[in-house]
Amino acid sequence: MGSQDDFEYALKSNESWANYKSHQNPGLFEKLANGQSPKILWIGCSDSRVPETTILGLHPGDVFVHRNVANIISPTDINSQAVIEYAVVHLKVSHIVVCGHSACGGCGAALSDARVGGVIDAWITPLKALRKQNEEELKAIRDEKKRAVRLAEMNVKSGVESLLSTYFIEEAVRERGLKVHGCVYDVACGRMTDLKCGNAGKKGVAGVKEDETEIVKGNHGMLVFGGDGASMTIR
Ligand SMILES: [Zn+2]
């Protein structure tokens, strides 16, 4: 199939999807035309296998999104910082989910000694630094796939720490109980695991109640944010 055919297919598919959604939920697009009030900011990888709204079983309007190669969060990257600031300060999301994934090309490249070329090598420098800081632990993992997942976990944790050190996020945590979660998604089974490296459910964190539970419902499943972290239930 050529690329033009793929695009034509995508356009036709969009038309069917819009018709199906209107039929299934008649008020959806009218409501969306009047604005957005998403509860979740998702920071994930650009990888085609991790489409956040789909894997969460949610709808347009439910998730504000920033995705980049290997979900790297850098305080000097104006692109991601603008998205994060808008979501936290203006949309006042209740949750930030940083999600890495298995079989991530960015993590694989950072674990290899070969150059990718172009701008990618510079972009994944933070991953390479993480690899060097944790060389011993990573080298001890003999399975290449598992090693890449471990680096993805370390990267998520580092992203969560960076977010929790950002002044407007510290403020939102203190003033209205914003929760930051770190997760890893398994592309081989479609499940997300909460790494529990954020501030949700931790004692002594201002603005966060340990037994507070919030449910974000989708059509095919629901995401439960509770004291034990985030979990996904399929209906
Ligand atoms: Zn990736």
mmCIF file of C-alpha atoms and ligand atoms in Angstrom:
data_model
loop_
_atom_site.group_PDB
_atom_site.id
_atom_site.type_symbol
_atom_site.label_atom_id
_atom_site.label_comp_id
_atom_site.label_asym_id
_atom_site.label_seq_id
_atom_site.Cartn_x
_atom_site.Cartn_y
_atom_site.Cartn_z
ATOM 1 C CA MET A 1 0.000 0.000 0.000
ATOM 2 C CA GLY A 2 1.460 3.375 -1.020
ATOM 3 C CA SER A 3 1.463 6.408 1.246
ATOM 4 C CA GLN A 4 -1.323 8.175 -0.718
ATOM 5 C CA ASP A 5 -3.564 5.145 -0.228
ATOM 6 C CA ASP A 6 -2.768 5.138 3.467
ATOM 7 C CA PHE A 7 -3.794 8.777 3.737
ATOM 8 C CA GLU A 8 -7.005 8.235 1.753
ATOM 9 C CA TYR A 9 -7.805 5.292 3.954
ATOM 10 C CA ALA A 10 -7.210 7.443 7.049
ATOM 11 C CA LEU A 11 -9.542 10.182 5.742
ATOM 12 C CA LYS A 12 -12.331 7.680 5.032
ATOM 13 C CA SER A 13 -11.761 6.064 8.377
ATOM 14 C CA ASN A 14 -12.079 9.471 10.065
ATOM 15 C CA GLU A 15 -15.459 10.014 8.413
ATOM 16 C CA SER A 16 -16.737 6.647 9.635
ATOM 17 C CA TRP A 17 -15.341 7.314 13.117
ATOM 18 C CA ALA A 18 -17.045 10.746 13.332
ATOM 19 C CA ASN A 19 -20.361 9.189 12.256
ATOM 20 C CA TYR A 20 -19.978 6.348 14.723
ATOM 21 C CA LYS A 21 -19.091 8.679 17.616
ATOM 22 C CA SER A 22 -22.055 10.988 16.843
ATOM 23 C CA HIS A 23 -24.365 7.995 16.798
ATOM 24 C CA GLN A 24 -22.951 6.479 19.961
ATOM 25 C CA ASN A 25 -22.828 9.775 21.875
ATOM 26 C CA PRO A 26 -25.034 12.397 20.155
ATOM 27 C CA GLY A 27 -23.946 15.370 22.291
ATOM 28 C CA LEU A 28 -20.181 14.695 22.194
ATOM 29 C CA PHE A 29 -19.000 16.995 19.409
ATOM 30 C CA GLU A 30 -21.390 19.813 20.376
ATOM 31 C CA LYS A 31 -19.995 19.686 23.895
ATOM 32 C CA LEU A 32 -16.391 19.604 22.643
ATOM 33 C CA ALA A 33 -17.052 22.617 20.405
ATOM 34 C CA ASN A 34 -17.747 24.644 23.565
ATOM 35 C CA GLY A 35 -14.392 24.002 25.205
ATOM 36 C CA GLN A 36 -12.251 21.483 27.023
ATOM 37 C CA SER A 37 -11.780 20.584 30.663
ATOM 38 C CA PRO A 38 -9.510 17.522 30.653
ATOM 39 C CA LYS A 39 -8.606 16.027 34.033
ATOM 40 C CA ILE A 40 -5.405 14.387 32.848
ATOM 41 C CA LEU A 41 -2.186 15.666 31.307
ATOM 42 C CA TRP A 42 -0.406 12.799 29.561
ATOM 43 C CA ILE A 43 3.300 12.976 28.824
ATOM 44 C CA GLY A 44 4.256 9.998 26.710
ATOM 45 C CA CYS A 45 6.379 8.727 23.853
ATOM 46 C CA SER A 46 5.590 9.518 20.204
ATOM 47 C CA ASP A 47 5.566 5.754 19.505
ATOM 48 C CA SER A 48 2.559 4.763 17.365
ATOM 49 C CA ARG A 49 1.779 1.850 19.676
ATOM 50 C CA VAL A 50 1.020 4.085 22.653
ATOM 51 C CA PRO A 51 -1.925 6.318 21.628
ATOM 52 C CA GLU A 52 -2.914 7.648 25.061
ATOM 53 C CA THR A 53 -6.650 8.320 24.641
ATOM 54 C CA THR A 54 -7.179 4.927 22.976
ATOM 55 C CA ILE A 55 -5.237 2.860 25.500
ATOM 56 C CA LEU A 56 -6.988 4.618 28.391
ATOM 57 C CA GLY A 57 -10.386 3.869 26.843
ATOM 58 C CA LEU A 58 -11.187 7.595 27.001
ATOM 59 C CA HIS A 59 -12.583 10.164 24.546
ATOM 60 C CA PRO A 60 -11.580 13.364 22.794
ATOM 61 C CA GLY A 61 -11.633 16.058 25.470
ATOM 62 C CA ASP A 62 -10.460 13.738 28.265
ATOM 63 C CA VAL A 63 -6.657 13.932 27.953
ATOM 64 C CA PHE A 64 -4.341 16.892 27.310
ATOM 65 C CA VAL A 65 -1.193 15.567 25.663
ATOM 66 C CA HIS A 66 2.485 16.075 25.108
ATOM 67 C CA ARG A 67 4.376 13.319 23.329
ATOM 68 C CA ASN A 68 7.980 13.285 22.196
ATOM 69 C CA VAL A 69 10.668 10.718 21.415
ATOM 70 C CA ALA A 70 11.098 8.622 24.585
ATOM 71 C CA ASN A 71 8.947 10.966 26.756
ATOM 72 C CA ILE A 72 11.907 13.065 27.870
ATOM 73 C CA ILE A 73 11.029 15.927 30.218
ATOM 74 C CA SER A 74 13.513 18.770 30.191
ATOM 75 C CA PRO A 75 12.908 22.108 31.960
ATOM 76 C CA THR A 76 14.651 23.928 29.100
ATOM 77 C CA ASP A 77 12.450 22.415 26.373
ATOM 78 C CA ILE A 78 9.973 25.213 25.644
ATOM 79 C CA ASN A 79 7.653 22.875 23.722
ATOM 80 C CA SER A 80 6.889 20.450 26.560
ATOM 81 C CA GLN A 81 7.057 23.195 29.215
ATOM 82 C CA ALA A 82 4.404 25.262 27.387
ATOM 83 C CA VAL A 83 2.083 22.233 27.270
ATOM 84 C CA ILE A 84 2.703 21.403 30.946
ATOM 85 C CA GLU A 85 2.224 24.996 32.102
ATOM 86 C CA TYR A 86 -0.985 25.424 30.096
ATOM 87 C CA ALA A 87 -2.387 22.145 31.449
ATOM 88 C CA VAL A 88 -1.510 22.884 35.083
ATOM 89 C CA VAL A 89 -1.982 26.648 35.371
ATOM 90 C CA HIS A 90 -4.861 27.270 32.935
ATOM 91 C CA LEU A 91 -6.743 23.982 32.463
ATOM 92 C CA LYS A 92 -6.022 22.979 36.067
ATOM 93 C CA VAL A 93 -5.744 19.243 35.375
ATOM 94 C CA SER A 94 -5.964 16.994 38.460
ATOM 95 C CA HIS A 95 -3.421 14.421 37.288
ATOM 96 C CA ILE A 96 -0.194 14.330 35.316
ATOM 97 C CA VAL A 97 0.710 10.901 33.965
ATOM 98 C CA VAL A 98 4.264 10.387 32.706
ATOM 99 C CA CYS A 99 4.230 7.144 30.759
ATOM 100 C CA GLY A 100 7.148 5.262 29.240
ATOM 101 C CA HIS A 101 6.765 1.958 27.429
ATOM 102 C CA SER A 102 8.352 -1.364 26.581
ATOM 103 C CA ALA A 103 10.290 -1.724 23.309
ATOM 104 C CA CYS A 104 10.961 2.041 23.230
ATOM 105 C CA GLY A 105 13.257 2.918 20.318
ATOM 106 C CA GLY A 106 14.702 5.884 22.234
ATOM 107 C CA CYS A 107 15.712 3.681 25.172
ATOM 108 C CA GLY A 108 17.110 1.065 22.783
ATOM 109 C CA ALA A 109 19.220 3.724 21.062
ATOM 110 C CA ALA A 110 20.499 5.084 24.390
ATOM 111 C CA LEU A 111 21.580 1.569 25.386
ATOM 112 C CA SER A 112 23.425 1.041 22.115
ATOM 113 C CA ASP A 113 26.832 2.539 21.400
ATOM 114 C CA ALA A 114 25.925 3.264 17.784
ATOM 115 C CA ARG A 115 24.995 6.750 16.639
ATOM 116 C CA VAL A 116 21.489 7.270 15.281
ATOM 117 C CA GLY A 117 22.507 10.403 13.385
ATOM 118 C CA GLY A 118 20.905 13.811 13.006
ATOM 119 C CA VAL A 119 19.346 15.521 15.994
ATOM 120 C CA ILE A 120 18.244 12.302 17.709
ATOM 121 C CA ASP A 121 21.602 11.679 19.414
ATOM 122 C CA ALA A 122 21.393 15.104 21.064
ATOM 123 C CA TRP A 123 17.744 14.569 22.065
ATOM 124 C CA ILE A 124 18.439 11.270 23.845
ATOM 125 C CA THR A 125 21.462 12.644 25.765
ATOM 126 C CA PRO A 126 19.473 12.629 29.070
ATOM 127 C CA LEU A 127 18.756 8.902 28.497
ATOM 128 C CA LYS A 128 22.437 8.222 27.834
ATOM 129 C CA ALA A 129 23.311 10.075 31.045
ATOM 130 C CA LEU A 130 20.796 7.917 32.966
ATOM 131 C CA ARG A 131 22.357 4.838 31.415
ATOM 132 C CA LYS A 132 25.810 5.930 32.592
ATOM 133 C CA GLN A 133 24.582 6.742 36.094
ATOM 134 C CA ASN A 134 23.041 3.271 36.359
ATOM 135 C CA GLU A 135 25.520 1.315 34.239
ATOM 136 C CA GLU A 136 26.061 -1.422 36.814
ATOM 137 C CA GLU A 137 22.377 -2.197 37.380
ATOM 138 C CA LEU A 138 21.578 -2.076 33.663
ATOM 139 C CA LYS A 139 24.549 -4.263 32.673
ATOM 140 C CA ALA A 140 23.416 -6.903 35.158
ATOM 141 C CA ILE A 141 20.125 -7.295 33.244
ATOM 142 C CA ARG A 142 21.027 -9.851 30.595
ATOM 143 C CA ASP A 143 17.784 -9.666 28.632
ATOM 144 C CA GLU A 144 18.018 -6.747 26.199
ATOM 145 C CA LYS A 145 14.265 -6.067 26.241
ATOM 146 C CA LYS A 146 14.115 -6.034 30.036
ATOM 147 C CA ARG A 147 17.137 -3.729 30.159
ATOM 148 C CA ALA A 148 15.331 -1.253 27.881
ATOM 149 C CA VAL A 149 12.206 -1.417 30.086
ATOM 150 C CA ARG A 150 14.338 -0.698 33.156
ATOM 151 C CA LEU A 151 15.840 2.354 31.453
ATOM 152 C CA ALA A 152 12.306 3.455 30.476
ATOM 153 C CA GLU A 153 11.324 3.179 34.173
ATOM 154 C CA MET A 154 14.351 5.226 35.240
ATOM 155 C CA ASN A 155 13.476 7.845 32.639
ATOM 156 C CA VAL A 156 9.881 8.073 33.897
ATOM 157 C CA LYS A 157 11.091 8.459 37.474
ATOM 158 C CA SER A 158 13.495 11.201 36.429
ATOM 159 C CA GLY A 159 10.680 12.968 34.515
ATOM 160 C CA VAL A 160 8.382 12.770 37.548
ATOM 161 C CA GLU A 161 11.131 14.211 39.775
ATOM 162 C CA SER A 162 11.711 17.044 37.319
ATOM 163 C CA LEU A 163 7.965 17.838 37.270
ATOM 164 C CA LEU A 164 7.698 17.776 41.066
ATOM 165 C CA SER A 165 10.593 20.284 41.214
ATOM 166 C CA THR A 166 8.898 22.732 38.824
ATOM 167 C CA TYR A 167 7.614 25.777 40.732
ATOM 168 C CA PHE A 168 4.088 25.961 39.278
ATOM 169 C CA ILE A 169 3.640 22.223 39.848
ATOM 170 C CA GLU A 170 4.878 22.506 43.458
ATOM 171 C CA GLU A 171 2.331 25.280 43.860
ATOM 172 C CA ALA A 172 -0.537 23.230 42.337
ATOM 173 C CA VAL A 173 0.365 20.225 44.516
ATOM 174 C CA ARG A 174 0.313 22.424 47.607
ATOM 175 C CA GLU A 175 -2.772 24.452 46.776
ATOM 176 C CA ARG A 176 -5.121 22.018 45.062
ATOM 177 C CA GLY A 177 -3.659 18.530 45.436
ATOM 178 C CA LEU A 178 -2.363 17.976 41.886
ATOM 179 C CA LYS A 179 -1.108 14.403 41.565
ATOM 180 C CA VAL A 180 1.844 13.293 39.457
ATOM 181 C CA HIS A 181 2.058 9.627 38.423
ATOM 182 C CA GLY A 182 4.788 7.615 36.708
ATOM 183 C CA CYS A 183 3.755 4.597 34.618
ATOM 184 C CA VAL A 184 5.105 2.156 32.084
ATOM 185 C CA TYR A 185 2.948 0.681 29.313
ATOM 186 C CA ASP A 186 3.577 -2.800 27.930
ATOM 187 C CA VAL A 187 3.061 -2.753 24.151
ATOM 188 C CA ALA A 188 2.906 -6.565 24.173
ATOM 189 C CA CYS A 189 -0.232 -6.787 26.358
ATOM 190 C CA GLY A 190 -1.803 -3.317 26.425
ATOM 191 C CA ARG A 191 -1.468 -2.879 30.189
ATOM 192 C CA MET A 192 -0.133 0.048 32.169
ATOM 193 C CA THR A 193 1.791 -0.408 35.405
ATOM 194 C CA ASP A 194 1.927 2.352 38.006
ATOM 195 C CA LEU A 195 5.537 2.782 39.174
ATOM 196 C CA LYS A 196 4.285 4.714 42.222
ATOM 197 C CA CYS A 197 7.133 7.175 41.928
ATOM 198 C CA GLY A 198 4.966 10.298 41.978
ATOM 199 C CA ASN A 199 3.330 12.112 44.872
ATOM 200 C CA ALA A 200 -0.042 10.285 44.807
ATOM 201 C CA GLY A 201 -0.964 8.501 47.985
ATOM 202 C CA LYS A 202 2.224 9.440 49.791
ATOM 203 C CA LYS A 203 1.989 10.455 53.398
ATOM 204 C CA GLY A 204 3.221 13.895 54.289
ATOM 205 C CA VAL A 205 2.742 15.406 50.830
ATOM 206 C CA ALA A 206 0.724 18.592 51.234
ATOM 207 C CA GLY A 207 -2.595 18.639 49.403
ATOM 208 C CA VAL A 208 -2.697 14.888 48.817
ATOM 209 C CA LYS A 209 -5.148 12.790 50.797
ATOM 210 C CA GLU A 210 -4.130 9.175 51.000
ATOM 211 C CA ASP A 211 -7.577 7.607 50.744
ATOM 212 C CA GLU A 212 -8.896 9.905 48.029
ATOM 213 C CA THR A 213 -10.145 8.031 44.973
ATOM 214 C CA GLU A 214 -11.057 9.518 41.646
ATOM 215 C CA ILE A 215 -12.488 7.628 38.701
ATOM 216 C CA VAL A 216 -12.129 8.751 35.099
ATOM 217 C CA LYS A 217 -14.636 6.764 33.043
ATOM 218 C CA GLY A 218 -14.193 5.839 29.432
ATOM 219 C CA ASN A 219 -16.457 3.871 27.160
ATOM 220 C CA HIS A 220 -14.456 0.683 27.305
ATOM 221 C CA GLY A 221 -12.811 0.973 30.661
ATOM 222 C CA MET A 222 -12.091 3.272 33.504
ATOM 223 C CA LEU A 223 -9.004 4.680 35.113
ATOM 224 C CA VAL A 224 -9.033 4.674 38.904
ATOM 225 C CA PHE A 225 -6.737 7.091 40.721
ATOM 226 C CA GLY A 226 -6.556 6.129 44.375
ATOM 227 C CA GLY A 227 -4.265 5.942 47.360
ATOM 228 C CA ASP A 228 -2.559 2.913 45.833
ATOM 229 C CA GLY A 229 -1.851 4.748 42.580
ATOM 230 C CA ALA A 230 -3.498 4.490 39.182
ATOM 231 C CA SER A 231 -5.128 1.339 37.856
ATOM 232 C CA MET A 232 -7.082 0.493 34.762
ATOM 233 C CA THR A 233 -10.274 -1.562 34.768
ATOM 234 C CA ILE A 234 -11.743 -3.002 31.576
ATOM 235 C CA ARG A 235 -15.521 -3.332 31.488
HETATM 236 ZN ZN ZN B 1 9.221 5.149 22.848
#
